[in-house]
Coordinates of C-alpha atoms and ligand atoms in Angstrom, one line a residue:
M1 CA 92.9 117.4 126.1
I2 CA 92.3 117.2 129.9
K3 CA 88.9 115.7 130.6
K4 CA 86.8 117.4 133.3
T5 CA 85.5 115.2 136.0
K6 CA 81.8 115.2 136.8
S7 CA 82.3 117.0 140.0
Q8 CA 84.4 119.7 138.3
T9 CA 81.6 120.3 135.9
R10 CA 79.0 120.5 138.6
F11 CA 81.3 122.9 140.6
R12 CA 81.5 125.2 137.6
E13 CA 77.8 125.0 136.9
A14 CA 77.1 125.9 140.5
L15 CA 79.3 129.1 140.2
H16 CA 77.1 130.3 137.3
P17 CA 73.5 129.1 137.7
R18 CA 71.3 129.6 134.8
A19 CA 68.7 132.4 135.3
T20 CA 65.1 131.4 135.3
P21 CA 63.6 132.9 132.1
Q22 CA 61.6 136.1 132.6
S23 CA 58.8 134.5 130.5
A24 CA 58.1 132.0 133.3
F25 CA 58.3 134.8 136.0
V26 CA 55.7 136.9 134.2
S27 CA 53.6 134.1 132.7
Q28 CA 49.9 134.7 132.5
C29 CA 49.0 131.8 134.7
L30 CA 51.0 133.3 137.6
R31 CA 49.8 136.8 137.0
D32 CA 46.2 135.5 137.1
R33 CA 46.8 134.1 140.5
A34 CA 49.0 136.8 141.9
F35 CA 47.8 139.5 144.4
Y36 CA 50.4 141.8 142.8
A37 CA 52.7 141.3 139.9
D38 CA 55.3 143.4 138.1
E39 CA 58.4 142.5 136.2
K40 CA 60.5 142.1 139.3
T41 CA 58.1 141.0 142.0
L42 CA 55.2 138.6 142.6
V43 CA 53.0 138.5 145.7
F44 CA 50.5 135.7 146.4
K45 CA 47.8 135.8 149.1
A46 CA 47.5 132.1 149.8
D47 CA 48.5 129.2 151.9
A48 CA 52.3 128.7 151.2
R49 CA 51.8 125.1 150.0
A50 CA 49.2 126.2 147.4
A51 CA 51.3 129.1 146.0
L52 CA 54.4 127.0 145.9
A53 CA 52.5 124.5 143.7
W54 CA 51.5 127.3 141.3
L55 CA 55.1 128.4 141.0
G56 CA 56.2 124.8 140.3
E57 CA 53.5 124.4 137.6
A58 CA 54.7 127.6 135.9
G59 CA 58.3 126.4 135.8
V60 CA 59.7 129.1 138.2
Q61 CA 62.9 128.0 139.9
V62 CA 64.4 130.2 142.5
D63 CA 67.9 130.7 143.8
C64 CA 67.5 131.7 147.4
I65 CA 64.6 131.1 149.9
V66 CA 64.8 133.2 153.0
T67 CA 62.0 133.0 155.5
S68 CA 60.8 133.2 159.1
P69 CA 57.8 130.9 159.6
P70 CA 55.4 131.6 162.5
F71 CA 57.1 130.3 165.6
Y72 CA 55.2 127.7 167.7
G73 CA 52.5 129.2 169.9
Q74 CA 53.7 132.8 169.6
R75 CA 51.1 134.6 167.7
D76 CA 47.5 134.4 166.4
Y77 CA 47.4 135.9 162.9
E78 CA 43.6 135.4 163.0
V79 CA 43.3 133.7 159.7
D80 CA 42.1 130.2 158.7
G81 CA 44.9 127.9 157.7
Q82 CA 47.6 129.7 159.6
I83 CA 50.5 127.6 160.9
G84 CA 51.8 128.0 164.5
L85 CA 48.8 127.2 166.8
E86 CA 48.7 123.4 166.3
L87 CA 47.7 121.6 169.5
H88 CA 50.9 119.5 169.7
P89 CA 54.4 120.6 168.5
S90 CA 54.7 117.5 166.4
E91 CA 51.7 118.7 164.3
Y92 CA 53.3 122.1 163.9
L93 CA 56.6 120.4 162.8
S94 CA 54.7 118.3 160.2
S95 CA 53.1 121.4 158.8
L96 CA 56.4 123.2 158.5
L97 CA 58.1 120.2 156.9
E98 CA 55.3 120.0 154.4
V99 CA 55.9 123.6 153.4
F100 CA 59.6 123.0 152.9
D101 CA 59.0 119.8 150.9
A102 CA 57.0 122.1 148.6
C103 CA 59.9 124.6 148.6
R104 CA 62.2 121.9 147.4
G105 CA 60.3 121.6 144.1
V106 CA 60.9 125.3 143.3
L107 CA 64.5 125.6 144.5
K108 CA 67.3 125.2 141.9
S109 CA 69.7 122.4 142.6
T110 CA 72.3 125.1 143.1
G111 CA 70.0 127.1 145.5
S112 CA 70.0 127.7 149.2
L113 CA 67.2 127.7 151.8
W114 CA 67.6 129.9 154.9
I115 CA 65.1 129.5 157.8
N116 CA 64.9 131.7 160.9
L117 CA 63.4 129.7 163.8
G118 CA 63.1 130.3 167.5
D119 CA 62.0 128.0 170.3
T120 CA 59.1 127.8 172.8
Y121 CA 58.7 126.7 176.4
W122 CA 55.7 124.6 177.4
S123 CA 54.0 126.3 180.2
G124 CA 50.9 124.2 181.1
K125 CA 49.7 127.2 183.1
G126 CA 46.2 127.6 181.6
Q127 CA 44.8 131.0 180.6
H128 CA 47.3 133.9 180.8
R129 CA 46.3 136.6 183.1
S130 CA 49.1 139.0 182.4
D131 CA 48.0 142.3 180.9
E132 CA 51.5 143.7 180.7
K133 CA 51.3 146.2 177.9
K134 CA 54.5 145.3 176.1
Q135 CA 53.5 141.7 175.8
S136 CA 49.8 142.2 175.1
A137 CA 50.2 141.8 171.3
R138 CA 51.4 138.3 171.9
R139 CA 48.4 137.3 174.1
F140 CA 45.5 135.6 172.5
G141 CA 43.6 133.4 175.0
L142 CA 44.8 129.9 175.6
R143 CA 48.0 129.3 173.6
P144 CA 48.8 125.6 172.8
Q145 CA 51.7 125.6 175.2
D146 CA 49.4 126.7 178.1
R147 CA 47.4 123.5 177.8
K148 CA 47.9 120.5 180.0
G149 CA 50.3 118.7 177.7
D150 CA 51.4 115.1 177.2
G151 CA 53.7 114.9 180.2
L152 CA 56.7 114.1 177.9
W153 CA 57.8 116.8 175.4
C154 CA 54.9 118.9 176.6
R155 CA 55.4 119.5 180.4
P156 CA 55.7 122.7 182.3
K157 CA 59.1 124.4 182.0
Q158 CA 60.2 122.2 179.0
L159 CA 62.1 123.9 176.2
L160 CA 60.6 122.2 173.2
L161 CA 63.7 122.2 171.1
I162 CA 61.6 123.0 168.0
P163 CA 64.6 124.3 165.9
H164 CA 66.6 121.2 166.6
R165 CA 63.7 118.8 165.9
F166 CA 62.9 120.7 162.7
A167 CA 66.5 120.6 161.4
I168 CA 66.7 116.9 162.1
G169 CA 63.4 116.4 160.3
M170 CA 64.8 118.3 157.3
Q171 CA 67.9 116.1 157.2
E172 CA 65.7 113.1 157.3
R173 CA 63.9 114.4 154.2
G174 CA 67.2 114.7 152.3
W175 CA 68.3 118.3 153.0
L176 CA 71.9 119.1 153.6
V177 CA 72.4 121.3 156.7
R178 CA 75.3 123.7 156.1
N179 CA 75.0 125.8 159.2
D180 CA 72.9 126.4 162.3
N181 CA 73.8 130.1 162.4
V182 CA 73.0 131.6 165.7
W183 CA 71.3 135.0 165.8
I184 CA 72.4 136.7 169.0
K185 CA 70.1 139.4 170.1
P186 CA 71.6 142.2 172.1
N187 CA 68.2 143.6 172.9
P188 CA 65.9 140.6 173.6
I189 CA 62.4 140.8 175.0
P190 CA 62.9 140.4 178.8
D191 CA 62.1 136.9 180.1
Q192 CA 60.1 137.0 183.4
V193 CA 62.0 134.0 184.9
N194 CA 64.3 133.4 187.9
D195 CA 65.4 129.8 187.5
R196 CA 67.1 129.7 184.1
C197 CA 69.0 131.9 181.7
S198 CA 67.2 134.5 179.7
M199 CA 66.7 133.6 176.0
S200 CA 68.6 135.9 173.6
H201 CA 69.1 133.8 170.5
E202 CA 67.4 132.2 167.6
Y203 CA 68.6 130.1 164.7
V204 CA 69.0 130.9 161.0
F205 CA 69.5 127.4 159.4
H206 CA 71.2 127.2 156.0
F207 CA 70.0 124.2 154.0
V208 CA 71.0 123.1 150.5
K209 CA 69.8 120.3 148.1
E210 CA 73.1 119.3 146.7
R211 CA 76.8 119.3 147.4
W212 CA 77.5 121.8 144.7
Y213 CA 75.7 125.1 145.2
Y214 CA 76.1 128.8 144.6
F215 CA 77.9 130.7 147.4
N216 CA 79.5 134.1 146.8
R217 CA 81.9 134.3 149.7
E218 CA 83.4 137.6 148.4
A219 CA 80.0 139.3 148.7
V220 CA 79.7 138.5 152.4
G221 CA 83.2 137.9 153.6
R222 CA 85.6 140.1 155.5
P223 CA 89.1 140.9 154.5
S224 CA 91.9 138.9 156.2
A225 CA 95.3 140.4 157.1
R226 CA 96.6 139.1 153.8
G227 CA 93.8 140.9 151.9
T228 CA 91.9 137.7 151.0
S229 CA 88.3 137.2 151.9
L230 CA 87.3 135.1 154.9
P231 CA 83.8 133.6 155.2
P232 CA 81.4 135.0 157.8
F233 CA 81.1 133.7 161.3
D234 CA 78.1 131.5 162.2
T235 CA 77.1 133.8 165.0
W236 CA 75.4 137.0 164.0
I237 CA 74.8 139.9 166.4
V238 CA 71.8 141.7 165.1
Q239 CA 69.3 144.0 166.9
T240 CA 65.7 142.7 166.9
S241 CA 63.3 144.5 164.6
R242 CA 60.7 146.6 166.5
G243 CA 58.1 145.3 164.1
N244 CA 57.0 146.8 160.9
G245 CA 53.8 148.9 161.5
R246 CA 51.0 146.4 162.0
H247 CA 53.2 143.4 161.6
K248 CA 54.7 142.6 165.0
A249 CA 57.0 139.7 163.9
S250 CA 59.0 141.2 161.1
F251 CA 62.7 140.5 160.8
S252 CA 65.4 143.1 159.9
E253 CA 67.2 143.5 156.6
E254 CA 70.4 143.1 158.5
L255 CA 69.5 139.5 159.4
I256 CA 68.9 138.5 155.8
D257 CA 71.9 140.3 154.4
I258 CA 74.3 137.3 154.3
P259 CA 71.7 134.9 153.1
I260 CA 70.6 137.0 150.1
R261 CA 74.0 138.3 149.1
A262 CA 75.9 135.0 149.5
T263 CA 73.4 132.8 147.7
T264 CA 71.6 134.9 145.0
P265 CA 73.5 135.2 141.7
G266 CA 72.9 138.1 139.3
K267 CA 69.4 137.9 137.7
G268 CA 68.5 135.6 140.5
I269 CA 65.1 135.1 142.3
V270 CA 64.6 135.3 146.1
L271 CA 61.5 133.7 147.6
D272 CA 59.9 134.1 151.0
P273 CA 56.9 131.7 151.6
F274 CA 56.0 133.4 154.9
A275 CA 56.7 137.0 153.7
G276 CA 54.6 139.0 156.3
S277 CA 55.3 142.7 155.9
G278 CA 57.7 142.0 153.0
T279 CA 61.2 142.6 154.5
T280 CA 62.7 140.0 152.2
L281 CA 61.0 141.3 149.0
H282 CA 62.0 144.9 149.9
Y283 CA 65.6 144.1 150.4
A284 CA 65.9 141.7 147.4
R285 CA 64.4 144.3 145.2
K286 CA 66.7 147.0 146.6
L287 CA 69.6 144.8 145.5
G288 CA 68.2 144.4 142.0
F289 CA 67.0 140.8 142.4
R290 CA 63.6 139.4 141.4
S291 CA 61.5 138.4 144.4
I292 CA 58.4 136.4 145.3
G293 CA 56.4 136.7 148.5
I294 CA 53.6 134.5 149.9
D295 CA 51.4 135.3 152.9
I296 CA 48.1 133.9 153.9
K297 CA 46.8 137.3 155.3
R298 CA 45.5 140.0 153.0
E299 CA 46.6 142.8 155.3
F300 CA 50.2 141.6 155.1
C301 CA 50.0 141.3 151.3
D302 CA 48.9 144.9 151.2
M303 CA 51.9 145.8 153.3
M304 CA 54.2 143.9 151.0
V305 CA 52.9 145.7 147.9
R306 CA 53.5 149.0 149.6
A307 CA 57.0 147.9 150.6
V308 CA 58.0 147.0 147.1
K309 CA 56.3 149.9 145.3
G310 CA 58.6 152.3 147.1
I311 CA 61.7 150.7 145.6
S312 CA 62.7 151.3 142.0
T313 CA 63.6 148.1 140.2
G314 CA 67.2 149.2 139.3
S315 CA 70.1 147.1 140.4
D316 CA 72.6 148.0 143.1
Q317 CA 74.0 144.5 143.6
S318 CA 77.5 145.9 143.9
Q319 CA 76.7 148.1 146.9
R320 CA 77.0 146.9 150.4
P321 CA 74.7 148.2 153.1
H322 CA 75.9 149.1 156.6
S323 CA 76.1 146.0 158.6
N324 CA 77.5 145.1 162.0
I325 CA 77.2 141.3 161.5
Q326 CA 80.4 139.7 162.7
R327 CA 82.1 138.1 159.7
G328 CA 84.2 135.2 160.5
Q329 CA 86.5 132.4 159.9
I330 CA 84.6 129.2 158.9
S331 CA 85.9 127.7 155.7
L332 CA 82.9 127.4 153.5
T333 CA 84.1 126.8 149.9
F334 CA 82.5 124.5 147.4
G335 CA 82.9 120.8 148.2
E336 CA 84.5 121.3 151.6
Q337 CA 82.8 120.0 154.7
Ligands
LIG401 C1 57.0 135.5 161.4 S1 55.9 136.2 160.3 C2 57.0 136.6 158.9 C3 57.5 138.1 159.1 C4 58.3 138.5 157.9 N1 59.6 137.9 158.0 C5 58.5 140.1 158.0 O1 59.7 140.5 158.0 O2 57.5 140.8 158.1 C6 55.1 134.7 159.6 C7 54.0 135.0 158.6 O3 53.5 133.7 158.1 C8 52.2 134.0 157.7 N2 51.5 132.6 157.7 C9 51.0 131.9 158.7 N3 50.5 130.7 158.2 C10 50.7 130.7 156.8 C11 50.5 129.8 155.8 N4 49.8 128.6 156.0 N5 50.8 130.1 154.5 C12 51.4 131.3 154.3 N6 51.7 132.3 155.2 C13 51.4 132.0 156.5 C14 51.6 134.9 158.8 O4 50.5 135.6 158.3 C15 52.9 135.8 159.1 O5 52.8 137.0 158.3

């Protein structure tokens, strides 16, 4: 008899992760704390760190976490406990890292974490006077980056390199960085600058906990000339979302297509700890997966519930939506680099 090596066993286990029992998903302790609960979806109105602890206590383990945290100094959600308006970017990074430490506890060892993050310039300009209509939703008095600054990271014209610092922080806490996918925006918000290039990209980092993890290349690949499946490129050309009703910072389903399809197995669970209007939940539910959304603001939790209620809980995991994401040639099989 040929004996399997430890890594062969873990490789096989990663291909077929065990589904989290439905009894944990619908447990009374979670339903008591949920803003909304049905057999496929849970919504929590809470600080992400608190709700992640509840999930951990209930024994819920998820397969795929996809999220877009508040970017530094971009928006005021007008709710106590919000992340994003810390006085120094290092405090913001600490808050984010704390949330993703908590995510680690609820992510399966075979799971993936995808984080969309954009950067911010320090301006040091003081109060904004612009009343330009298009930008007005983003103005909220003195933003942290409009303050005087520390003269080092925080000096006028400095790109803070938030995504880079964040990814290095994640590495230092034990996460494996698989890709720093670049989201290229063909329709970015115009930058009012004349001495640098105009920003038209953000990152979608792919982190995992372990070397062996679930990745369904066939679900997201593109056919090669020989009829085999090539993995997607790490550059994704996707239109920006125009916002979802009263939520001005929503992302599009197209941006989360690869993350969800590639790293959620059948009967899997998708989690978004900064779920906003519920794009992740809506899309995961459409594909037949169970989903969990957390947001600190009641208005957004209401939006999430409306988003998921419109979708029947049937599975259409086999169907592919229309997508113009460029699919590419990086070799991304288990155990390779
Ligand atoms: C960029 S938005 C996410 C948008 C979402 N991807 C969508 O498609 O609508 C970030 C969200 O994080 C929420 N948020 C801010 N601080 C939070 C915290 N401490 N815990 C949980 N949610 C928080 C905000 O209310 C906001 O809805």
